[in-house]
Amino acid sequence: MPANAQVNVTQEHNNPSRDGVYIDAGFTSAAAANLTRDLNFDGTISGNVYAQPLYIEGGSNGPMIIAVTESNNVYALNATTGTVIWQRTDIGPPVTSGLPCGNINPVGITGTPVIDLASRSLFFDALIDGATKKHFIYSLNVDTGATNPRWPVDVNATATYNGMTFTSLIQEERGGLALVNGIVYVAYSGYSGDCGAYRGWVVGVDINNPSNVHAWATTAFGGGIWGHGGVASDGTNMFVVTGNTFNTGGNWMGGEAIIRLRAGPTWTGQPTDYWAPTNWLSLDNTDTDLGGVSATVINVPGATPSQLVLALGKDRNAYLVNRNNLGGIALPVAQANVGGINRGTSAVTYRTSQGTYFGFHNDSGTIAAYKITRTNPPTIMNAWSMSQNGRGSPWVTTTDGINDVIVWVAGVAGDQRLHAYNGDTGAVIYAGGGTNELMNGTRQWNTGMVARGRIYFGADNKVYAFRLPAGMPTVRPHVTPRGQPSPPPRP
């Protein structure tokens, strides 16, 4: 991991791996303990927020925060003052009725957008009401908010796979978008309640030729891609985790699985490109989804295999699989009962001098971290856990990629404050601050974002900004994003 990380935050959890790691020299443990909310930051927006905010520099308007809402509103805010630089409130009306089921109301832009720095383009999926309710994939100029030529893409009209056509009425988009080698990927699930003949879909659009649309879908009904992180990538391949399927007759048809997709997306159908636990049918029958949390790409130097992908299931288990050969229906490389029902939040992975970890916040109200051993094969060991008032999706700061590692999470539906823990021990570093640090309208799949000594957190009708004490160093600008040239969860 480079000591001088990128400043721009272009996607969900900062990196294609969905590791949630932000490198900022200012975030020492001592500085983080004195974090305060910036009361001079306005951050007013309109609509409910399920997506992570993004941070972009390099334009004529100065540093910007990009935020989207379920009202189909898109905002570029001044990163220092929180005032509006530009806004789009004309994307189209969100859907407020007429869906077969679901709990997000209104539903418009749910998944975290992705930004291509080379073309200064912002991509997102919006569900728009009308005679036919439709998902559209948009591309806007990130500096002006203008819709780019030849966009948006009508997903109903363009996405097909093996004779199946995409139907927006029964498909919901929850996960963060990914941009890998010039293709933007969008994952879809169903609506809460498992109603309708939905499938797990991944749609890919060539950003230089948006008429070039490809897709993959589960063969069986169901198999939704519910996780907030959406599509993860190792820089070449894409990884998604699917949920339970229906009426399979005992034949595996794409559900309860980690799926590896090639560019397009395309899928070989070979065991190298999917993994499902041997008890997948039992998980199907009990609605115990593997796909409540999206995939996280993990590297563990010294382990064999060392290139892994993580899935966290509603069955309380964590699974690690060799991402270069997923193995089909088989035992995983490593498995451990990690407690709680894992759904509705995102995981993180990070490395310290003591080893490689993954962390998450389950529905038992516990934020926990587990260490992956450097062995053949690797195993999963409990590292630490802490009880917290409220549950959210964590993220990580580190001063250089390995030191001063801090795990952050918000107390959603609890104290609605930020919390921070030592990445090796779980010791409390930041306990939420005082009266001024209280937030409102937070949601469990909201996750924070870090840029230039600040944490930004999106909530309903508001983006909050928190800052380190004055005088603390922050990372210098770095124009090349880490890993890529551009680059919610089931209720």
Short mmCIF file of N, CA and C in Angstrom, two decimals, residues 243-362:
data_model
loop_
_atom_site.label_atom_id
_atom_site.label_comp_id
_atom_site.label_asym_id
_atom_site.label_seq_id
_atom_site.Cartn_x
_atom_site.Cartn_y
_atom_site.Cartn_z
N GLY A 243 -27.74 -13.90 -3.26
CA GLY A 243 -28.58 -14.38 -2.18
C GLY A 243 -29.35 -15.63 -2.56
N ASN A 244 -30.42 -15.89 -1.81
CA ASN A 244 -31.17 -17.13 -2.00
C ASN A 244 -31.98 -17.12 -3.30
N THR A 245 -32.11 -18.31 -3.87
CA THR A 245 -32.89 -18.50 -5.09
C THR A 245 -34.13 -19.33 -4.79
N PHE A 246 -35.01 -19.47 -5.82
CA PHE A 246 -36.31 -20.12 -5.62
C PHE A 246 -36.56 -21.18 -6.70
N ASN A 247 -37.20 -22.25 -6.28
CA ASN A 247 -37.70 -23.27 -7.21
C ASN A 247 -36.61 -23.81 -8.13
N THR A 248 -35.48 -24.18 -7.54
CA THR A 248 -34.37 -24.69 -8.34
C THR A 248 -34.45 -26.19 -8.55
N GLY A 249 -35.36 -26.87 -7.83
CA GLY A 249 -35.41 -28.32 -7.94
C GLY A 249 -34.17 -29.00 -7.41
N GLY A 250 -33.45 -28.29 -6.54
CA GLY A 250 -32.22 -28.87 -5.97
C GLY A 250 -31.00 -28.69 -6.85
N ASN A 251 -31.14 -27.99 -7.96
CA ASN A 251 -30.01 -27.73 -8.87
C ASN A 251 -29.49 -26.32 -8.64
N TRP A 252 -28.19 -26.21 -8.44
CA TRP A 252 -27.61 -24.88 -8.21
C TRP A 252 -27.75 -24.05 -9.48
N MET A 253 -28.29 -22.83 -9.34
CA MET A 253 -28.57 -21.99 -10.51
C MET A 253 -28.18 -20.53 -10.26
N GLY A 254 -27.07 -20.35 -9.53
CA GLY A 254 -26.51 -19.01 -9.41
C GLY A 254 -26.64 -18.37 -8.05
N GLY A 255 -27.43 -18.95 -7.15
CA GLY A 255 -27.66 -18.31 -5.86
C GLY A 255 -26.68 -18.75 -4.79
N GLU A 256 -26.70 -18.06 -3.64
CA GLU A 256 -25.88 -18.39 -2.48
C GLU A 256 -24.42 -18.55 -2.87
N ALA A 257 -23.88 -17.60 -3.62
CA ALA A 257 -22.57 -17.84 -4.22
C ALA A 257 -21.74 -16.57 -4.34
N ILE A 258 -20.43 -16.78 -4.42
CA ILE A 258 -19.51 -15.76 -4.92
C ILE A 258 -19.35 -16.02 -6.41
N ILE A 259 -19.59 -15.01 -7.21
CA ILE A 259 -19.47 -15.13 -8.67
C ILE A 259 -18.32 -14.26 -9.14
N ARG A 260 -17.44 -14.86 -9.95
CA ARG A 260 -16.38 -14.07 -10.59
C ARG A 260 -16.75 -13.82 -12.04
N LEU A 261 -16.81 -12.55 -12.40
CA LEU A 261 -17.17 -12.14 -13.75
C LEU A 261 -15.95 -11.59 -14.48
N ARG A 262 -15.84 -11.89 -15.73
CA ARG A 262 -14.80 -11.32 -16.58
C ARG A 262 -15.33 -10.04 -17.22
N ALA A 263 -14.49 -9.35 -17.96
CA ALA A 263 -14.86 -8.08 -18.56
C ALA A 263 -16.13 -8.24 -19.38
N GLY A 264 -17.00 -7.26 -19.29
CA GLY A 264 -18.23 -7.27 -20.06
C GLY A 264 -19.46 -6.79 -19.33
N PRO A 265 -20.06 -7.57 -18.40
CA PRO A 265 -19.52 -8.79 -17.79
C PRO A 265 -19.80 -10.05 -18.61
N THR A 266 -18.88 -10.98 -18.53
CA THR A 266 -19.10 -12.32 -19.07
C THR A 266 -18.79 -13.32 -17.96
N TRP A 267 -19.42 -14.49 -18.07
CA TRP A 267 -19.25 -15.54 -17.06
C TRP A 267 -19.05 -16.86 -17.75
N THR A 268 -18.01 -17.60 -17.36
CA THR A 268 -17.68 -18.85 -18.04
C THR A 268 -18.59 -20.00 -17.61
N GLY A 269 -19.18 -19.90 -16.41
CA GLY A 269 -19.97 -21.01 -15.90
C GLY A 269 -19.13 -22.14 -15.33
N GLN A 270 -17.80 -22.01 -15.38
CA GLN A 270 -16.91 -23.04 -14.87
C GLN A 270 -16.72 -22.90 -13.35
N PRO A 271 -16.39 -24.01 -12.67
CA PRO A 271 -16.18 -23.93 -11.22
C PRO A 271 -15.11 -22.93 -10.79
N THR A 272 -14.19 -22.62 -11.67
CA THR A 272 -13.19 -21.60 -11.32
C THR A 272 -13.82 -20.24 -11.09
N ASP A 273 -15.04 -20.04 -11.64
CA ASP A 273 -15.66 -18.72 -11.61
C ASP A 273 -16.89 -18.65 -10.73
N TYR A 274 -17.10 -19.65 -9.88
CA TYR A 274 -18.13 -19.51 -8.86
C TYR A 274 -17.79 -20.38 -7.67
N TRP A 275 -18.29 -19.98 -6.52
CA TRP A 275 -18.19 -20.80 -5.32
C TRP A 275 -19.50 -20.72 -4.57
N ALA A 276 -19.98 -21.87 -4.13
CA ALA A 276 -21.16 -21.94 -3.27
C ALA A 276 -20.87 -22.95 -2.17
N PRO A 277 -21.34 -22.71 -0.95
CA PRO A 277 -21.11 -23.66 0.13
C PRO A 277 -21.86 -24.96 -0.15
N THR A 278 -21.37 -26.05 0.42
CA THR A 278 -21.98 -27.35 0.16
C THR A 278 -23.42 -27.43 0.67
N ASN A 279 -23.77 -26.57 1.61
CA ASN A 279 -25.15 -26.55 2.14
C ASN A 279 -25.98 -25.42 1.53
N TRP A 280 -25.66 -25.06 0.29
CA TRP A 280 -26.35 -23.91 -0.33
C TRP A 280 -27.86 -24.12 -0.39
N LEU A 281 -28.30 -25.35 -0.62
CA LEU A 281 -29.74 -25.60 -0.74
C LEU A 281 -30.44 -25.37 0.60
N SER A 282 -29.79 -25.77 1.68
CA SER A 282 -30.35 -25.50 3.01
C SER A 282 -30.43 -24.01 3.26
N LEU A 283 -29.41 -23.27 2.85
CA LEU A 283 -29.44 -21.81 2.99
C LEU A 283 -30.58 -21.22 2.17
N ASP A 284 -30.78 -21.73 0.97
CA ASP A 284 -31.89 -21.30 0.13
C ASP A 284 -33.23 -21.50 0.85
N ASN A 285 -33.42 -22.69 1.38
CA ASN A 285 -34.71 -23.05 1.97
C ASN A 285 -35.02 -22.29 3.24
N THR A 286 -34.00 -21.75 3.88
CA THR A 286 -34.21 -21.02 5.14
C THR A 286 -34.01 -19.52 4.99
N ASP A 287 -33.87 -19.05 3.73
CA ASP A 287 -33.66 -17.62 3.47
C ASP A 287 -32.46 -17.10 4.26
N THR A 288 -31.45 -17.92 4.34
CA THR A 288 -30.23 -17.57 5.08
C THR A 288 -29.17 -17.18 4.06
N ASP A 289 -29.30 -16.00 3.52
CA ASP A 289 -28.51 -15.58 2.37
C ASP A 289 -27.02 -15.54 2.65
N LEU A 290 -26.27 -15.96 1.63
CA LEU A 290 -24.84 -15.69 1.64
C LEU A 290 -24.59 -14.23 1.27
N GLY A 291 -25.52 -13.63 0.54
CA GLY A 291 -25.27 -12.33 -0.08
C GLY A 291 -25.76 -11.12 0.69
N GLY A 292 -25.88 -11.19 2.01
CA GLY A 292 -26.30 -10.01 2.76
C GLY A 292 -25.26 -8.92 2.82
N VAL A 293 -24.00 -9.30 2.63
CA VAL A 293 -22.87 -8.36 2.60
C VAL A 293 -22.12 -8.60 1.30
N SER A 294 -21.68 -7.54 0.65
CA SER A 294 -21.02 -7.68 -0.64
C SER A 294 -19.61 -8.24 -0.50
N ALA A 295 -19.02 -8.64 -1.62
CA ALA A 295 -17.69 -9.24 -1.64
C ALA A 295 -16.63 -8.22 -1.25
N THR A 296 -15.59 -8.70 -0.58
CA THR A 296 -14.41 -7.89 -0.27
C THR A 296 -13.17 -8.64 -0.73
N VAL A 297 -12.35 -8.00 -1.54
CA VAL A 297 -11.12 -8.61 -2.06
C VAL A 297 -10.01 -8.40 -1.03
N ILE A 298 -9.33 -9.49 -0.66
CA ILE A 298 -8.31 -9.45 0.40
C ILE A 298 -7.02 -10.11 -0.09
N ASN A 299 -5.89 -9.48 0.19
CA ASN A 299 -4.58 -10.07 -0.05
C ASN A 299 -3.91 -10.32 1.30
N VAL A 300 -3.36 -11.53 1.50
CA VAL A 300 -2.71 -11.90 2.75
C VAL A 300 -1.30 -12.39 2.44
N PRO A 301 -0.31 -11.50 2.41
CA PRO A 301 1.06 -11.93 2.12
C PRO A 301 1.52 -13.01 3.09
N GLY A 302 2.11 -14.07 2.55
CA GLY A 302 2.60 -15.16 3.38
C GLY A 302 1.65 -16.32 3.50
N ALA A 303 0.37 -16.12 3.16
CA ALA A 303 -0.61 -17.20 3.21
C ALA A 303 -0.65 -17.92 1.86
N THR A 304 -1.12 -19.17 1.88
CA THR A 304 -1.30 -19.95 0.65
C THR A 304 -2.69 -20.57 0.66
N PRO A 305 -3.58 -20.14 -0.23
CA PRO A 305 -3.42 -19.04 -1.19
C PRO A 305 -3.45 -17.68 -0.49
N SER A 306 -2.88 -16.69 -1.15
CA SER A 306 -2.79 -15.36 -0.56
C SER A 306 -3.80 -14.38 -1.15
N GLN A 307 -4.34 -14.69 -2.32
CA GLN A 307 -5.29 -13.80 -2.99
C GLN A 307 -6.69 -14.36 -2.78
N LEU A 308 -7.46 -13.68 -1.92
CA LEU A 308 -8.71 -14.22 -1.41
C LEU A 308 -9.87 -13.28 -1.68
N VAL A 309 -11.08 -13.80 -1.50
CA VAL A 309 -12.28 -12.97 -1.52
C VAL A 309 -13.15 -13.42 -0.35
N LEU A 310 -13.74 -12.45 0.33
CA LEU A 310 -14.51 -12.68 1.55
C LEU A 310 -16.00 -12.54 1.29
N ALA A 311 -16.78 -13.46 1.87
CA ALA A 311 -18.23 -13.33 1.93
C ALA A 311 -18.67 -13.51 3.37
N LEU A 312 -19.63 -12.70 3.81
CA LEU A 312 -20.20 -12.80 5.15
C LEU A 312 -21.67 -13.14 5.01
N GLY A 313 -22.11 -14.23 5.66
CA GLY A 313 -23.46 -14.70 5.44
C GLY A 313 -24.41 -14.41 6.58
N LYS A 314 -25.70 -14.47 6.26
CA LYS A 314 -26.73 -14.40 7.29
C LYS A 314 -26.72 -15.64 8.18
N ASP A 315 -25.95 -16.65 7.78
CA ASP A 315 -25.82 -17.86 8.60
C ASP A 315 -24.76 -17.70 9.69
N ARG A 316 -24.27 -16.48 9.90
CA ARG A 316 -23.31 -16.12 10.95
C ARG A 316 -21.88 -16.55 10.61
N ASN A 317 -21.64 -16.96 9.39
CA ASN A 317 -20.32 -17.43 9.01
C ASN A 317 -19.60 -16.44 8.11
N ALA A 318 -18.27 -16.44 8.23
CA ALA A 318 -17.39 -15.76 7.29
C ALA A 318 -16.71 -16.81 6.44
N TYR A 319 -16.64 -16.56 5.13
CA TYR A 319 -16.03 -17.49 4.20
C TYR A 319 -14.92 -16.80 3.42
N LEU A 320 -13.77 -17.47 3.33
CA LEU A 320 -12.66 -17.01 2.50
C LEU A 320 -12.43 -18.03 1.40
N VAL A 321 -12.33 -17.53 0.15
CA VAL A 321 -12.20 -18.41 -1.02
C VAL A 321 -11.04 -17.89 -1.86
N ASN A 322 -10.33 -18.80 -2.50
CA ASN A 322 -9.26 -18.46 -3.43
C ASN A 322 -9.88 -17.77 -4.64
N ARG A 323 -9.60 -16.49 -4.81
CA ARG A 323 -10.31 -15.76 -5.86
C ARG A 323 -9.78 -16.09 -7.26
N ASN A 324 -8.64 -16.77 -7.36
CA ASN A 324 -8.13 -17.17 -8.67
C ASN A 324 -8.70 -18.51 -9.13
N ASN A 325 -9.32 -19.23 -8.21
CA ASN A 325 -9.98 -20.50 -8.53
C ASN A 325 -11.03 -20.73 -7.47
N LEU A 326 -12.24 -20.20 -7.70
CA LEU A 326 -13.26 -20.20 -6.65
C LEU A 326 -13.65 -21.61 -6.23
N GLY A 327 -13.70 -22.56 -7.17
CA GLY A 327 -13.81 -23.95 -6.77
C GLY A 327 -15.16 -24.61 -6.92
N GLY A 328 -16.21 -23.89 -7.36
CA GLY A 328 -17.51 -24.52 -7.53
C GLY A 328 -18.20 -24.76 -6.19
N ILE A 329 -19.03 -25.78 -6.13
CA ILE A 329 -19.70 -26.13 -4.87
C ILE A 329 -18.72 -26.96 -4.06
N ALA A 330 -18.14 -26.35 -3.04
CA ALA A 330 -17.03 -26.98 -2.34
C ALA A 330 -16.83 -26.31 -0.99
N LEU A 331 -15.96 -26.89 -0.19
CA LEU A 331 -15.57 -26.25 1.05
C LEU A 331 -14.74 -25.01 0.73
N PRO A 332 -14.84 -23.96 1.54
CA PRO A 332 -14.03 -22.77 1.31
C PRO A 332 -12.59 -22.99 1.77
N VAL A 333 -11.74 -22.05 1.47
CA VAL A 333 -10.37 -22.08 1.99
C VAL A 333 -10.40 -21.97 3.51
N ALA A 334 -11.25 -21.09 4.03
CA ALA A 334 -11.39 -20.92 5.47
C ALA A 334 -12.82 -20.51 5.78
N GLN A 335 -13.28 -20.91 6.97
CA GLN A 335 -14.63 -20.59 7.40
C GLN A 335 -14.62 -20.45 8.91
N ALA A 336 -15.42 -19.50 9.43
CA ALA A 336 -15.52 -19.33 10.88
C ALA A 336 -16.87 -18.74 11.22
N ASN A 337 -17.43 -19.18 12.34
CA ASN A 337 -18.64 -18.58 12.87
C ASN A 337 -18.24 -17.27 13.54
N VAL A 338 -18.75 -16.15 12.99
CA VAL A 338 -18.36 -14.84 13.50
C VAL A 338 -19.51 -14.15 14.23
N GLY A 339 -20.60 -14.88 14.47
CA GLY A 339 -21.68 -14.37 15.29
C GLY A 339 -22.55 -13.33 14.59
N GLY A 340 -23.77 -13.22 15.05
CA GLY A 340 -24.69 -12.23 14.49
C GLY A 340 -25.14 -12.60 13.09
N ILE A 341 -26.21 -11.97 12.66
CA ILE A 341 -26.68 -12.14 11.29
C ILE A 341 -26.05 -11.03 10.46
N ASN A 342 -25.24 -11.41 9.49
CA ASN A 342 -24.45 -10.44 8.74
C ASN A 342 -25.20 -10.01 7.49
N ARG A 343 -25.79 -8.84 7.54
CA ARG A 343 -26.51 -8.29 6.40
C ARG A 343 -26.66 -6.79 6.60
N GLY A 344 -26.83 -6.09 5.52
CA GLY A 344 -27.18 -4.68 5.60
C GLY A 344 -26.05 -3.72 5.85
N THR A 345 -24.81 -4.22 6.04
CA THR A 345 -23.67 -3.34 6.22
C THR A 345 -22.55 -3.81 5.31
N SER A 346 -21.43 -3.09 5.34
CA SER A 346 -20.27 -3.46 4.53
C SER A 346 -19.13 -3.88 5.44
N ALA A 347 -18.24 -4.71 4.90
CA ALA A 347 -17.05 -5.13 5.62
C ALA A 347 -15.87 -4.25 5.22
N VAL A 348 -14.81 -4.30 6.01
CA VAL A 348 -13.55 -3.65 5.67
C VAL A 348 -12.43 -4.68 5.80
N THR A 349 -11.31 -4.44 5.15
CA THR A 349 -10.11 -5.23 5.37
C THR A 349 -8.92 -4.28 5.41
N TYR A 350 -7.96 -4.59 6.29
CA TYR A 350 -6.81 -3.71 6.46
C TYR A 350 -5.62 -4.52 6.94
N ARG A 351 -4.45 -3.92 6.85
CA ARG A 351 -3.22 -4.58 7.26
C ARG A 351 -2.46 -3.70 8.25
N THR A 352 -1.93 -4.31 9.29
CA THR A 352 -1.06 -3.63 10.24
C THR A 352 0.24 -4.42 10.34
N SER A 353 1.15 -3.98 11.19
CA SER A 353 2.39 -4.72 11.39
C SER A 353 2.13 -6.08 12.02
N GLN A 354 0.93 -6.26 12.59
CA GLN A 354 0.61 -7.52 13.26
C GLN A 354 -0.15 -8.50 12.37
N GLY A 355 -0.56 -8.07 11.19
CA GLY A 355 -1.23 -9.01 10.30
C GLY A 355 -2.32 -8.37 9.48
N THR A 356 -3.10 -9.23 8.80
CA THR A 356 -4.20 -8.81 7.93
C THR A 356 -5.52 -9.13 8.61
N TYR A 357 -6.44 -8.15 8.59
CA TYR A 357 -7.71 -8.27 9.29
C TYR A 357 -8.87 -8.01 8.34
N PHE A 358 -10.05 -8.50 8.73
CA PHE A 358 -11.30 -7.97 8.19
C PHE A 358 -12.20 -7.64 9.36
N GLY A 359 -13.07 -6.64 9.17
CA GLY A 359 -13.94 -6.19 10.23
C GLY A 359 -15.32 -5.87 9.71
N PHE A 360 -16.31 -5.89 10.62
CA PHE A 360 -17.69 -5.63 10.22
C PHE A 360 -18.50 -5.37 11.49
N HIS A 361 -19.73 -4.94 11.28
CA HIS A 361 -20.65 -4.65 12.39
C HIS A 361 -21.89 -5.49 12.17
N ASN A 362 -22.13 -6.50 13.01
CA ASN A 362 -23.28 -7.37 12.79
C ASN A 362 -24.51 -6.88 13.54
#
